[in-house]
PDB file of C-alpha atoms in Angstrom:
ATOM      1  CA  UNK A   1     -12.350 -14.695  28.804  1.00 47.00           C
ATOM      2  CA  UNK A   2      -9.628 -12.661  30.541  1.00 47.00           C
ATOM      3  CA  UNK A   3      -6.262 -12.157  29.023  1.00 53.00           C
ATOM      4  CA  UNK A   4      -3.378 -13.656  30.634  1.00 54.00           C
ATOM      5  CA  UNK A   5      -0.961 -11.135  29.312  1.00 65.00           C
ATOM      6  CA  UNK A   6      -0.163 -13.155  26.776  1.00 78.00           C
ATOM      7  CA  UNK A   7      -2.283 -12.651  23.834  1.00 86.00           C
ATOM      8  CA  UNK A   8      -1.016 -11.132  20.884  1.00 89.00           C
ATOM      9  CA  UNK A   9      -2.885  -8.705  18.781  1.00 89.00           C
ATOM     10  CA  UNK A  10      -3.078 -10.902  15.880  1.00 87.00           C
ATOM     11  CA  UNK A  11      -4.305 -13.706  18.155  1.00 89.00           C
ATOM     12  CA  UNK A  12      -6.794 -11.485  19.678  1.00 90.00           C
ATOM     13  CA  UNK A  13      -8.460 -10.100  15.941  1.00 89.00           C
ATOM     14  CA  UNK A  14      -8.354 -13.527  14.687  1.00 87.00           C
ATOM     15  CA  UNK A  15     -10.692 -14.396  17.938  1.00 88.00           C
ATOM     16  CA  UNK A  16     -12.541 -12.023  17.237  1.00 89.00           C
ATOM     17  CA  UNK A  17     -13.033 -13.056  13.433  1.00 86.00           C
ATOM     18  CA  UNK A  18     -14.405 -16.004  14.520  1.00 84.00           C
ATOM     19  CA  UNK A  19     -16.472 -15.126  16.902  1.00 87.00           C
ATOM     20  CA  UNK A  20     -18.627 -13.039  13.451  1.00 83.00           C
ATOM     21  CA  UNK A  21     -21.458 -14.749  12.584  1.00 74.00           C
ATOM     22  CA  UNK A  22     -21.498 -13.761   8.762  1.00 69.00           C
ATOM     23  CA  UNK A  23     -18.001 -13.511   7.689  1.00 67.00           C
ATOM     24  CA  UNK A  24     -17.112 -10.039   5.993  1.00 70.00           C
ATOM     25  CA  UNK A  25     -13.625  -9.899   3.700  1.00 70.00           C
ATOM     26  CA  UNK A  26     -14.237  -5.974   4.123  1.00 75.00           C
ATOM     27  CA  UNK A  27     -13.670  -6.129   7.788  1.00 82.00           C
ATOM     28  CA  UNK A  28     -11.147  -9.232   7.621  1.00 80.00           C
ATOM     29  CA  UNK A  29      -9.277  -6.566   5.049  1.00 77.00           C
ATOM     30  CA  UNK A  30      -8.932  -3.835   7.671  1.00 82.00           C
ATOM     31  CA  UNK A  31      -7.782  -5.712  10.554  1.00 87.00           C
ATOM     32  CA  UNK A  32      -5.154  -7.300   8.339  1.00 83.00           C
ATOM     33  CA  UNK A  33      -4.107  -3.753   8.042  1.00 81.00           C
ATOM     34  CA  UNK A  34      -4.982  -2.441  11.574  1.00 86.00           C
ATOM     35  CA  UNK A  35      -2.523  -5.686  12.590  1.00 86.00           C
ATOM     36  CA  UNK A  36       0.091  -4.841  10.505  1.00 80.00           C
ATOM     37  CA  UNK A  37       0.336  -1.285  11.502  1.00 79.00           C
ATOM     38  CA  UNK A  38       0.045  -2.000  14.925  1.00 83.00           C
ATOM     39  CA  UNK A  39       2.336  -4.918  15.173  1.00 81.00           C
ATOM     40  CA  UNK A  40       0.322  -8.418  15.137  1.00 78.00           C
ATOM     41  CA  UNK A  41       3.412  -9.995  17.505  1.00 84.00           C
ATOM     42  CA  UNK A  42       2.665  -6.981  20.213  1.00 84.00           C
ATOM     43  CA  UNK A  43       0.716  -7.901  23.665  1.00 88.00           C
ATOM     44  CA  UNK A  44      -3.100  -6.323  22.934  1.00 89.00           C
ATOM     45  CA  UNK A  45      -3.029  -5.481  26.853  1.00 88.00           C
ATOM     46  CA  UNK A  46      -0.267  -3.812  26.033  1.00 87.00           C
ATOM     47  CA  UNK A  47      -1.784  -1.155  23.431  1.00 87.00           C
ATOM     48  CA  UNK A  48      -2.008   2.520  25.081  1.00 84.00           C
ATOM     49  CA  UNK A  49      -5.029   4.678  24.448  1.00 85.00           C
ATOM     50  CA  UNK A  50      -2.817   7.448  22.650  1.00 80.00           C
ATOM     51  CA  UNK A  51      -1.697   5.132  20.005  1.00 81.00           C
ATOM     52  CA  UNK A  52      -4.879   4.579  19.332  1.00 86.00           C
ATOM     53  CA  UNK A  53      -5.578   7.759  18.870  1.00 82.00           C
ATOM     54  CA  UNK A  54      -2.432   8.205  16.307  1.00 78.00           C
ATOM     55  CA  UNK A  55      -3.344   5.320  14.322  1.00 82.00           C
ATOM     56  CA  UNK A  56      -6.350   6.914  13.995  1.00 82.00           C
ATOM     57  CA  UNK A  57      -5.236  10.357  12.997  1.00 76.00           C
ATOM     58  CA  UNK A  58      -3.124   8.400  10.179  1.00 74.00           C
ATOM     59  CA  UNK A  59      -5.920   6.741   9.122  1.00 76.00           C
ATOM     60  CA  UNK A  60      -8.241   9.182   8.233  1.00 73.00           C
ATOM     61  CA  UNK A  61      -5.190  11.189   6.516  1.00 67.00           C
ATOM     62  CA  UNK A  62      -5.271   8.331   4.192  1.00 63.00           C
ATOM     63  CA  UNK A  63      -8.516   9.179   3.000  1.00 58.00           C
ATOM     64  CA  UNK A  64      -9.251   5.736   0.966  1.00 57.00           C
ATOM     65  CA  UNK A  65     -12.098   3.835   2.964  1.00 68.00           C
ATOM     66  CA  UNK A  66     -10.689   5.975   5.750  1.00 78.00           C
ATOM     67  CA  UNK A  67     -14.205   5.623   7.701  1.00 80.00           C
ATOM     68  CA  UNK A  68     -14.956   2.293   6.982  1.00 82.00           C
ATOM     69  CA  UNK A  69     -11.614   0.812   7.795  1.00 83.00           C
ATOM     70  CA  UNK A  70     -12.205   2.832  11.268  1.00 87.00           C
ATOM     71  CA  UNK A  71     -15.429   1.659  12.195  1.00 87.00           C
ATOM     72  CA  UNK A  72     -14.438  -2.017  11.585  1.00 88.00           C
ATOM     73  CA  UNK A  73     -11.429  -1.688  14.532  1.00 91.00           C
ATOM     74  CA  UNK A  74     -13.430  -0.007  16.498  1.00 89.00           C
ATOM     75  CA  UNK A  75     -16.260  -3.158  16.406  1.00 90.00           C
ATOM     76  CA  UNK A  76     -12.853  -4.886  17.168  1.00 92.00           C
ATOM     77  CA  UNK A  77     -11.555  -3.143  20.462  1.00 92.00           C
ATOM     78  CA  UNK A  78     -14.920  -3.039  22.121  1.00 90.00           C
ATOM     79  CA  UNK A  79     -14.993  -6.989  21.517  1.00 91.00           C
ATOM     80  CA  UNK A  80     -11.753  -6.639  23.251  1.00 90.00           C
ATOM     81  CA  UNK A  81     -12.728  -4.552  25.577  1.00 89.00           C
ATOM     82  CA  UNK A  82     -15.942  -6.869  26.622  1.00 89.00           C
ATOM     83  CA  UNK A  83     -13.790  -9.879  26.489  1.00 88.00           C
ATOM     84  CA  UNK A  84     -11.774  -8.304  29.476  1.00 88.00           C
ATOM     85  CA  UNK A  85      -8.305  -8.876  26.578  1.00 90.00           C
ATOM     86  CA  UNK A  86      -7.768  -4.765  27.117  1.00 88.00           C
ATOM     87  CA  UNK A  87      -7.371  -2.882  30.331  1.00 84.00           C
ATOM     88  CA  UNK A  88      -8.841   0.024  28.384  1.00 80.00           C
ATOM     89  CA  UNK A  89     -12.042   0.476  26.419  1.00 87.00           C
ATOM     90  CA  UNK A  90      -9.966   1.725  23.269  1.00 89.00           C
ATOM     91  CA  UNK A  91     -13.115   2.363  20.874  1.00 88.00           C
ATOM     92  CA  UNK A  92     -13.747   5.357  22.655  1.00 86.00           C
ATOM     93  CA  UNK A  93      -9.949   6.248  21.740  1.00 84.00           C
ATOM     94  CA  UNK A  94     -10.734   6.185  18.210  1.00 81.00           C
ATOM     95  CA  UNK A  95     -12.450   8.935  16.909  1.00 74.00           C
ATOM     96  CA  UNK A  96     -14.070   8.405  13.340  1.00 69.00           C
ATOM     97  CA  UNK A  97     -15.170  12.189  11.674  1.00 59.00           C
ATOM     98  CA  UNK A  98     -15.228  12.237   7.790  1.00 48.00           C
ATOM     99  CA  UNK A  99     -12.615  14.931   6.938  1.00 45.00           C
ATOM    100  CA  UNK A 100     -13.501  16.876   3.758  1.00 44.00           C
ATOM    101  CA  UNK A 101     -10.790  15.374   2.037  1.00 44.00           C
ATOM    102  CA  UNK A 102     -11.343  11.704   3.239  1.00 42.00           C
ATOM    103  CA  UNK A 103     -15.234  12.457   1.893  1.00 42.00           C
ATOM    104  CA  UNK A 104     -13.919  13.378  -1.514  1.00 44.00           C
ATOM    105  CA  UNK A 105     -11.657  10.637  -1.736  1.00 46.00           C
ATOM    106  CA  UNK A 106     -14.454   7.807  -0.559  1.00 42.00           C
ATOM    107  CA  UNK A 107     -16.862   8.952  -3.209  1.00 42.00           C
ATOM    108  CA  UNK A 108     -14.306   8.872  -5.701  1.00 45.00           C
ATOM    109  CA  UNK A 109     -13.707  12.834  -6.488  1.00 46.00           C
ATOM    110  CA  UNK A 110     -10.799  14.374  -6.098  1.00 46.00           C
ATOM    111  CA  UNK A 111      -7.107  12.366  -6.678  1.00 46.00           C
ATOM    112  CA  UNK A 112      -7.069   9.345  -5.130  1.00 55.00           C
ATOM    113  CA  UNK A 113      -2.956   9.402  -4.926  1.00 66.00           C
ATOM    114  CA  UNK A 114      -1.347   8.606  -1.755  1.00 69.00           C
ATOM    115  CA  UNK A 115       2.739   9.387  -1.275  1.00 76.00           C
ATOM    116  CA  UNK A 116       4.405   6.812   0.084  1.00 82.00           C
ATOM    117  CA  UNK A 117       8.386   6.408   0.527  1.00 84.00           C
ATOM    118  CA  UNK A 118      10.694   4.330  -1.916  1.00 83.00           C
ATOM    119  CA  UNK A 119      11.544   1.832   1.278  1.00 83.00           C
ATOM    120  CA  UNK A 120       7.652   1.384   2.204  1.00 83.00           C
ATOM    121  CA  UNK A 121       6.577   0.591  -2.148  1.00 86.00           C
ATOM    122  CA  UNK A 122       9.574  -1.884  -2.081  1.00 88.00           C
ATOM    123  CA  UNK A 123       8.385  -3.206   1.529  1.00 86.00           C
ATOM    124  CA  UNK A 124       5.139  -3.324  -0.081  1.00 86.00           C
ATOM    125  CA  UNK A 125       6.280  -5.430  -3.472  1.00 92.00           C
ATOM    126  CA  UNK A 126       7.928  -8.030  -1.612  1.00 92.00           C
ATOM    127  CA  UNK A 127       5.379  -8.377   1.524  1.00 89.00           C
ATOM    128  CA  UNK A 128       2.663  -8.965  -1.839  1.00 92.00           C
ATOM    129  CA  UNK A 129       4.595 -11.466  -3.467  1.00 94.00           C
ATOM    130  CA  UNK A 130       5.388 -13.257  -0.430  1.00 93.00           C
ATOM    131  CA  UNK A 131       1.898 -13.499   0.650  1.00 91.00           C
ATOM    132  CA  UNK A 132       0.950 -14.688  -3.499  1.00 94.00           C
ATOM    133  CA  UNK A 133       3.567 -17.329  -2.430  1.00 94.00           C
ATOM    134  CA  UNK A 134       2.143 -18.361   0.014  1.00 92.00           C
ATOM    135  CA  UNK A 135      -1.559 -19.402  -1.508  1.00 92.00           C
ATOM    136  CA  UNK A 136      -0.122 -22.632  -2.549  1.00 92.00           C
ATOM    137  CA  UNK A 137       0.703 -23.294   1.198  1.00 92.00           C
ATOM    138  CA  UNK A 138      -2.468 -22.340   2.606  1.00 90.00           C
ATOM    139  CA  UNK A 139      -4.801 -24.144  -0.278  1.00 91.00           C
ATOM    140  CA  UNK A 140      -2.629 -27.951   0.922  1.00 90.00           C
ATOM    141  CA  UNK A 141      -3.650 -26.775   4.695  1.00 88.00           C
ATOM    142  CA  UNK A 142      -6.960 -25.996   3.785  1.00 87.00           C
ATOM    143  CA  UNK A 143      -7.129 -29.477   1.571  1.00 88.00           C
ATOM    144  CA  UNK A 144      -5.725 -31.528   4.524  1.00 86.00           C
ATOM    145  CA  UNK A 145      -7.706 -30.109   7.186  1.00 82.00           C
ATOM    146  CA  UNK A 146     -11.132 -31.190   4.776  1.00 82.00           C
ATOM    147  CA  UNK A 147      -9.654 -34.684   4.548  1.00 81.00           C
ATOM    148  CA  UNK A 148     -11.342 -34.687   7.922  1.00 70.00           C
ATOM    149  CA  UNK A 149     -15.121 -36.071   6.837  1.00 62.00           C
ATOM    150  CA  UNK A 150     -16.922 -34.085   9.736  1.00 62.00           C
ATOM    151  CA  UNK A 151     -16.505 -30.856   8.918  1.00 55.00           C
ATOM    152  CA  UNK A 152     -19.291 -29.480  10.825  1.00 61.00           C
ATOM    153  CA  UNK A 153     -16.365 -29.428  13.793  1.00 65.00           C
ATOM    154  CA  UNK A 154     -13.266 -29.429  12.125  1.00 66.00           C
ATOM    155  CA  UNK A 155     -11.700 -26.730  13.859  1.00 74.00           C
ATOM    156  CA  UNK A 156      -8.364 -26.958  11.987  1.00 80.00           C
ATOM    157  CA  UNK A 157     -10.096 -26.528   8.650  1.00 79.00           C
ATOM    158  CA  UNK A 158     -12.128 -23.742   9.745  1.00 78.00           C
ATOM    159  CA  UNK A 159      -8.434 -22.242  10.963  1.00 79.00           C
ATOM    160  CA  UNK A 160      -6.585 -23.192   7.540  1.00 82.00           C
ATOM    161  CA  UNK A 161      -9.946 -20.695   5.844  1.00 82.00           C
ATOM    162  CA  UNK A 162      -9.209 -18.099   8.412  1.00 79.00           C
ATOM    163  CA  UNK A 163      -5.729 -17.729   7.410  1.00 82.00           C
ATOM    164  CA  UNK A 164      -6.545 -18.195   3.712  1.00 86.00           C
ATOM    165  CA  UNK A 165      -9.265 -15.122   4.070  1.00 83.00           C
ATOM    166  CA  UNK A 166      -6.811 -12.973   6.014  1.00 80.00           C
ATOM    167  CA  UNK A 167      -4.130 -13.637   3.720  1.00 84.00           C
ATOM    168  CA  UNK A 168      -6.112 -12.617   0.729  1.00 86.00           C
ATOM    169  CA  UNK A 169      -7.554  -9.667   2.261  1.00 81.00           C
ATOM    170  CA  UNK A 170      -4.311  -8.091   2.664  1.00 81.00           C
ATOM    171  CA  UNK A 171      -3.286  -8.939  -0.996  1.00 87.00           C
ATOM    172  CA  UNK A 172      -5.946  -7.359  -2.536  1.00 84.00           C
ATOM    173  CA  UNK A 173      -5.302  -4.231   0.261  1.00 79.00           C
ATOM    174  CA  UNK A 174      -1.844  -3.845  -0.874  1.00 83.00           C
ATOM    175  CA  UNK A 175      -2.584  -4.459  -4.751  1.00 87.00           C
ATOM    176  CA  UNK A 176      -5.450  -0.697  -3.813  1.00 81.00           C
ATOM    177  CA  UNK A 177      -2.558   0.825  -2.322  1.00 80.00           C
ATOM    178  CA  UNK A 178       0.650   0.114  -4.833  1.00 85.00           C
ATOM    179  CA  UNK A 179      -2.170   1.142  -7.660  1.00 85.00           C
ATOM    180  CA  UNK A 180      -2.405   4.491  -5.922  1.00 79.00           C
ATOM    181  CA  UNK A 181       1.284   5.011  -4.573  1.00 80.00           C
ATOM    182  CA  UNK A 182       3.220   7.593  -5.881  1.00 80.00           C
ATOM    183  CA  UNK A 183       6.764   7.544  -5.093  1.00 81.00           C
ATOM    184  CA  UNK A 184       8.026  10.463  -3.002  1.00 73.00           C
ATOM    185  CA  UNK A 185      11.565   9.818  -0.729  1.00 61.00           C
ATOM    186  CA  UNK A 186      12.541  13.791  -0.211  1.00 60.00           C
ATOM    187  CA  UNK A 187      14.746  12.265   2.764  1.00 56.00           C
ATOM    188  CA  UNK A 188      16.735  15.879   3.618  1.00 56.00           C
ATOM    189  CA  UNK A 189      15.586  19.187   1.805  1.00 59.00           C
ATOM    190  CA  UNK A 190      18.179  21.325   3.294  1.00 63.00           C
ATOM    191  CA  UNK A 191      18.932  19.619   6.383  1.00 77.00           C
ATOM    192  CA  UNK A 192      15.098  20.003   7.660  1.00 87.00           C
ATOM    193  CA  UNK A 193      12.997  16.767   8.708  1.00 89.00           C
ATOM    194  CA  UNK A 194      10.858  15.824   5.262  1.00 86.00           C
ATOM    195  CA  UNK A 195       9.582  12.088   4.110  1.00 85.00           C
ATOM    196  CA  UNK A 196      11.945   9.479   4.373  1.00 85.00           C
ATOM    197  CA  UNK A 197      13.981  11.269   7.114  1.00 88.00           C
ATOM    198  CA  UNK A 198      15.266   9.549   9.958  1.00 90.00           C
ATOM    199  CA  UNK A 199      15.051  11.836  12.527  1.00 94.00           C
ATOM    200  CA  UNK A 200      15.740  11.212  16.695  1.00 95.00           C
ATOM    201  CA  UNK A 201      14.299  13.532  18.802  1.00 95.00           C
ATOM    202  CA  UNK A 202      14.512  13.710  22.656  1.00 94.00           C
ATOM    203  CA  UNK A 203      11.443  14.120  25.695  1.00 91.00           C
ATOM    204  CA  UNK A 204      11.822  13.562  29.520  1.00 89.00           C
ATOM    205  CA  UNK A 205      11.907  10.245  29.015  1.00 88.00           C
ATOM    206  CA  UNK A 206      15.172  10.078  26.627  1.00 92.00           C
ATOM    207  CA  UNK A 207      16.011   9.559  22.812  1.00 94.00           C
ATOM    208  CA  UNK A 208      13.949   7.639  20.207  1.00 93.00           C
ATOM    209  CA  UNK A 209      14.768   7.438  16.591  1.00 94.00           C
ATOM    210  CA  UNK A 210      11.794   7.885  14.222  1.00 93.00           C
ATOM    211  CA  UNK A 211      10.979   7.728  10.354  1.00 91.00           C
ATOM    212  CA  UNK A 212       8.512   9.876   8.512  1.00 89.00           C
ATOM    213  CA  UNK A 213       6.651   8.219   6.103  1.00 87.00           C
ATOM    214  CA  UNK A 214       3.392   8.249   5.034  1.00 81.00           C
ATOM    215  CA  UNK A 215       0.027   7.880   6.584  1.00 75.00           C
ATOM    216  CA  UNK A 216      -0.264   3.951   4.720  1.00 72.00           C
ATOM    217  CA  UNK A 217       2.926   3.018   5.830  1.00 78.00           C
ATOM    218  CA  UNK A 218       2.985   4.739   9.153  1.00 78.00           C
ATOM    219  CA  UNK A 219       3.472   1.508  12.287  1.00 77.00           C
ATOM    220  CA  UNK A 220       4.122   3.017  15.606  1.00 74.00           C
ATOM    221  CA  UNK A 221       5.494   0.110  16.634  1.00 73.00           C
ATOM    222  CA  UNK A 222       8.662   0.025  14.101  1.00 81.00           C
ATOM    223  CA  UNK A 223       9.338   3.409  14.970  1.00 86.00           C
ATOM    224  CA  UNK A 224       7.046   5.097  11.666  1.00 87.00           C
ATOM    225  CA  UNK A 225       5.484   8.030  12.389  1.00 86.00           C
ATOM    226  CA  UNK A 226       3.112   9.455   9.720  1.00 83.00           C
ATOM    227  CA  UNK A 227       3.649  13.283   8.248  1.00 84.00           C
ATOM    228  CA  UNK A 228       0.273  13.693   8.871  1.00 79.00           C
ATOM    229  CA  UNK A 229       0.093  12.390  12.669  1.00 82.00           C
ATOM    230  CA  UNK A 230       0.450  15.047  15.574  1.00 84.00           C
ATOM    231  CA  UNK A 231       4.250  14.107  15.753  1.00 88.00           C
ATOM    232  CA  UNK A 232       5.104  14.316  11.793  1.00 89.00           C
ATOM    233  CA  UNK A 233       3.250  17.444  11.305  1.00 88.00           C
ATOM    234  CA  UNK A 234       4.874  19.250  14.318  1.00 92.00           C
ATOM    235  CA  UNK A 235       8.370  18.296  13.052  1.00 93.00           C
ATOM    236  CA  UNK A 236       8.134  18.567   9.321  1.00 90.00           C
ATOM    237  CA  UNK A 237      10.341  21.556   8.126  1.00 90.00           C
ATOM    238  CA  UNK A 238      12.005  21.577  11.100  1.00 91.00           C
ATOM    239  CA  UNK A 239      15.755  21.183  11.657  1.00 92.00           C
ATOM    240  CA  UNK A 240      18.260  19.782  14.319  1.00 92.00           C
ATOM    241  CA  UNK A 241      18.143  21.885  17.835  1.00 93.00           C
ATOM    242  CA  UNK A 242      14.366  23.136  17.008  1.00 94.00           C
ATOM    243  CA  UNK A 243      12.251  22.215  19.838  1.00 95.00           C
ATOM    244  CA  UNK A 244       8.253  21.216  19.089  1.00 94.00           C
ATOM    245  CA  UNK A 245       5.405  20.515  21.790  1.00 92.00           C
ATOM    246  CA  UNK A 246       2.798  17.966  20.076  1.00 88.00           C
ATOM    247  CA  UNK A 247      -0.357  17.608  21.727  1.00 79.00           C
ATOM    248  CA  UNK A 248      -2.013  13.851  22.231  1.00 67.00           C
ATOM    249  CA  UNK A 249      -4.353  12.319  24.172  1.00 60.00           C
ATOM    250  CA  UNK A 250      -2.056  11.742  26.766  1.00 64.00           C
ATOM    251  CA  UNK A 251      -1.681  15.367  27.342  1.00 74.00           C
ATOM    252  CA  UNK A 252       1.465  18.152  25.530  1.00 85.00           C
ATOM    253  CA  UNK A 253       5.131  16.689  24.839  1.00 89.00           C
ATOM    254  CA  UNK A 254       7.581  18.957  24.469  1.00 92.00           C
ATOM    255  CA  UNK A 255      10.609  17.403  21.771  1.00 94.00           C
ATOM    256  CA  UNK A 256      13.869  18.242  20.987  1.00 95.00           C
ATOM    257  CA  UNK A 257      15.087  16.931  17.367  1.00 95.00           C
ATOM    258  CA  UNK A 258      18.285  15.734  17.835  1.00 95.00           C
ATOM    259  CA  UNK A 259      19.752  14.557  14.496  1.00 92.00           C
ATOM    260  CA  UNK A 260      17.826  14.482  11.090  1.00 91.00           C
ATOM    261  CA  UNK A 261      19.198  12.517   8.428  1.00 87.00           C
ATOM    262  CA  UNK A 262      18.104  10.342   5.181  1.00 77.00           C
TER     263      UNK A 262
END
């Protein structure tokens, strides 16, 4: 199979969902997330090695199932990669090490809060109810799809499940993380860039307007950078007119924060 440059990333995970022989609602659970942070609507050709490399970064800040959650994309991008849908073997972008604190938080030691901003829990509550409104939906698809009495190839049943299992998966992922959100929306302490700020910095190539959130919430494609990626950490504290060089995979970046504001 080689991508035509028109396969989306959700398109491209729920390929690759059905190309498992046992069916996992683990791994169907962190793509669901992987997809959402990401952007399911993006082109997977499209994906750059360094944002890989981010997502990954923000991931292991997270600390809950930090390591498993990685090692079920990275099963993902090599399919990707061997199915010719990437330019780029990605896998190798995403670099799983069990941080002491991820390692505490996977065996259950240690506090298991995450900070997230007041805009990502309320994105959160209403993403969760819409998707518990949805189950009534997906149960009719599922029920006319079986109508069809040979099920052994009824593709659009075994379609209506997918959905169903990928829909539930990210229910009971956002039920984990609302259970250990704690509220924190600091915006502007002082005028310097903390969570919640909206802050627009400027590189060679021009201005870009970011949010800092946390590492849950954190979607490089929607402009939300974690305070624990390269970027957040490098501007946190910082004020308008600093200047900060972040280091990625991509080589240094030299920034200059042009505005911070809540």
């Amino acid at each position: 199979m080689v991508n035509d440059g028109t396969l989306t990333l959700m398109e491209a995970v729920e390929l690759y969902v059905k190309s498992l022989r046992a069916k996992d609602s683990n791994t169907q659970q962190h793509l669901v997330g992987f997809v959402r942070d990401m952007g399911g609507n993006r082109l997977v050709g499209k994906i750059q090695p360094s944002e890989i490399g981010e997502y990954g970064e923000q991931t292991l800040a997270s600390g809950t199932h930090a390591v498993e959650r990685l090692q079920s994309v990275r099963k993902f991008l090599s399919y990707a990669n061997r199915k010719e849908l990437t330019e780029h073997n990605l896998a190798q972008h995403l670099r799983i090490r069990r941080s002491r604190r991820s390692a505490r938080n996977a065996t259950g030691d240690g506090p298991r809060t995450v900070e997230v901003t007041r805009g990502g829990h309320r994105d959160l509550v209403e993403e969760l109810e819409q998707r518990k409104a949805e189950r009534g939906l997906l149960a009719a698809e599922i029920k006319r799809a079986a109508a069809d009495k040979d099920v052994r190839e009824n593709a659009p049943l075994e379609a209506a499940r997918e959905r169903h299992g990928l829909n539930e998966a990210r229910i009971r992922d956002i039920e984990a993380l609302l259970k250990d959100a704690r509220i924190s929306d600091a915006g502007l302490d002082g005028g310097m860039v903390a969570m919640g700020a909206r802050v627009v910095l400027k590189d060679a190539r021009g201005e870009k307007t970011y949010t800092v959130v946390s590492a849950m919430e954190a979607s490089p494609a929607e402009g939300k950078i974690s305070d624990v990626s390269p970027l957040g950490k490098a501007i946190m504290g910082k004020t308008s007119g600093q200047s900060v060089e972040v280091k990625t995979p991509r080589g240094t970046t030299r920034y200059r924060i042009v505005k911070v504001s809540s």
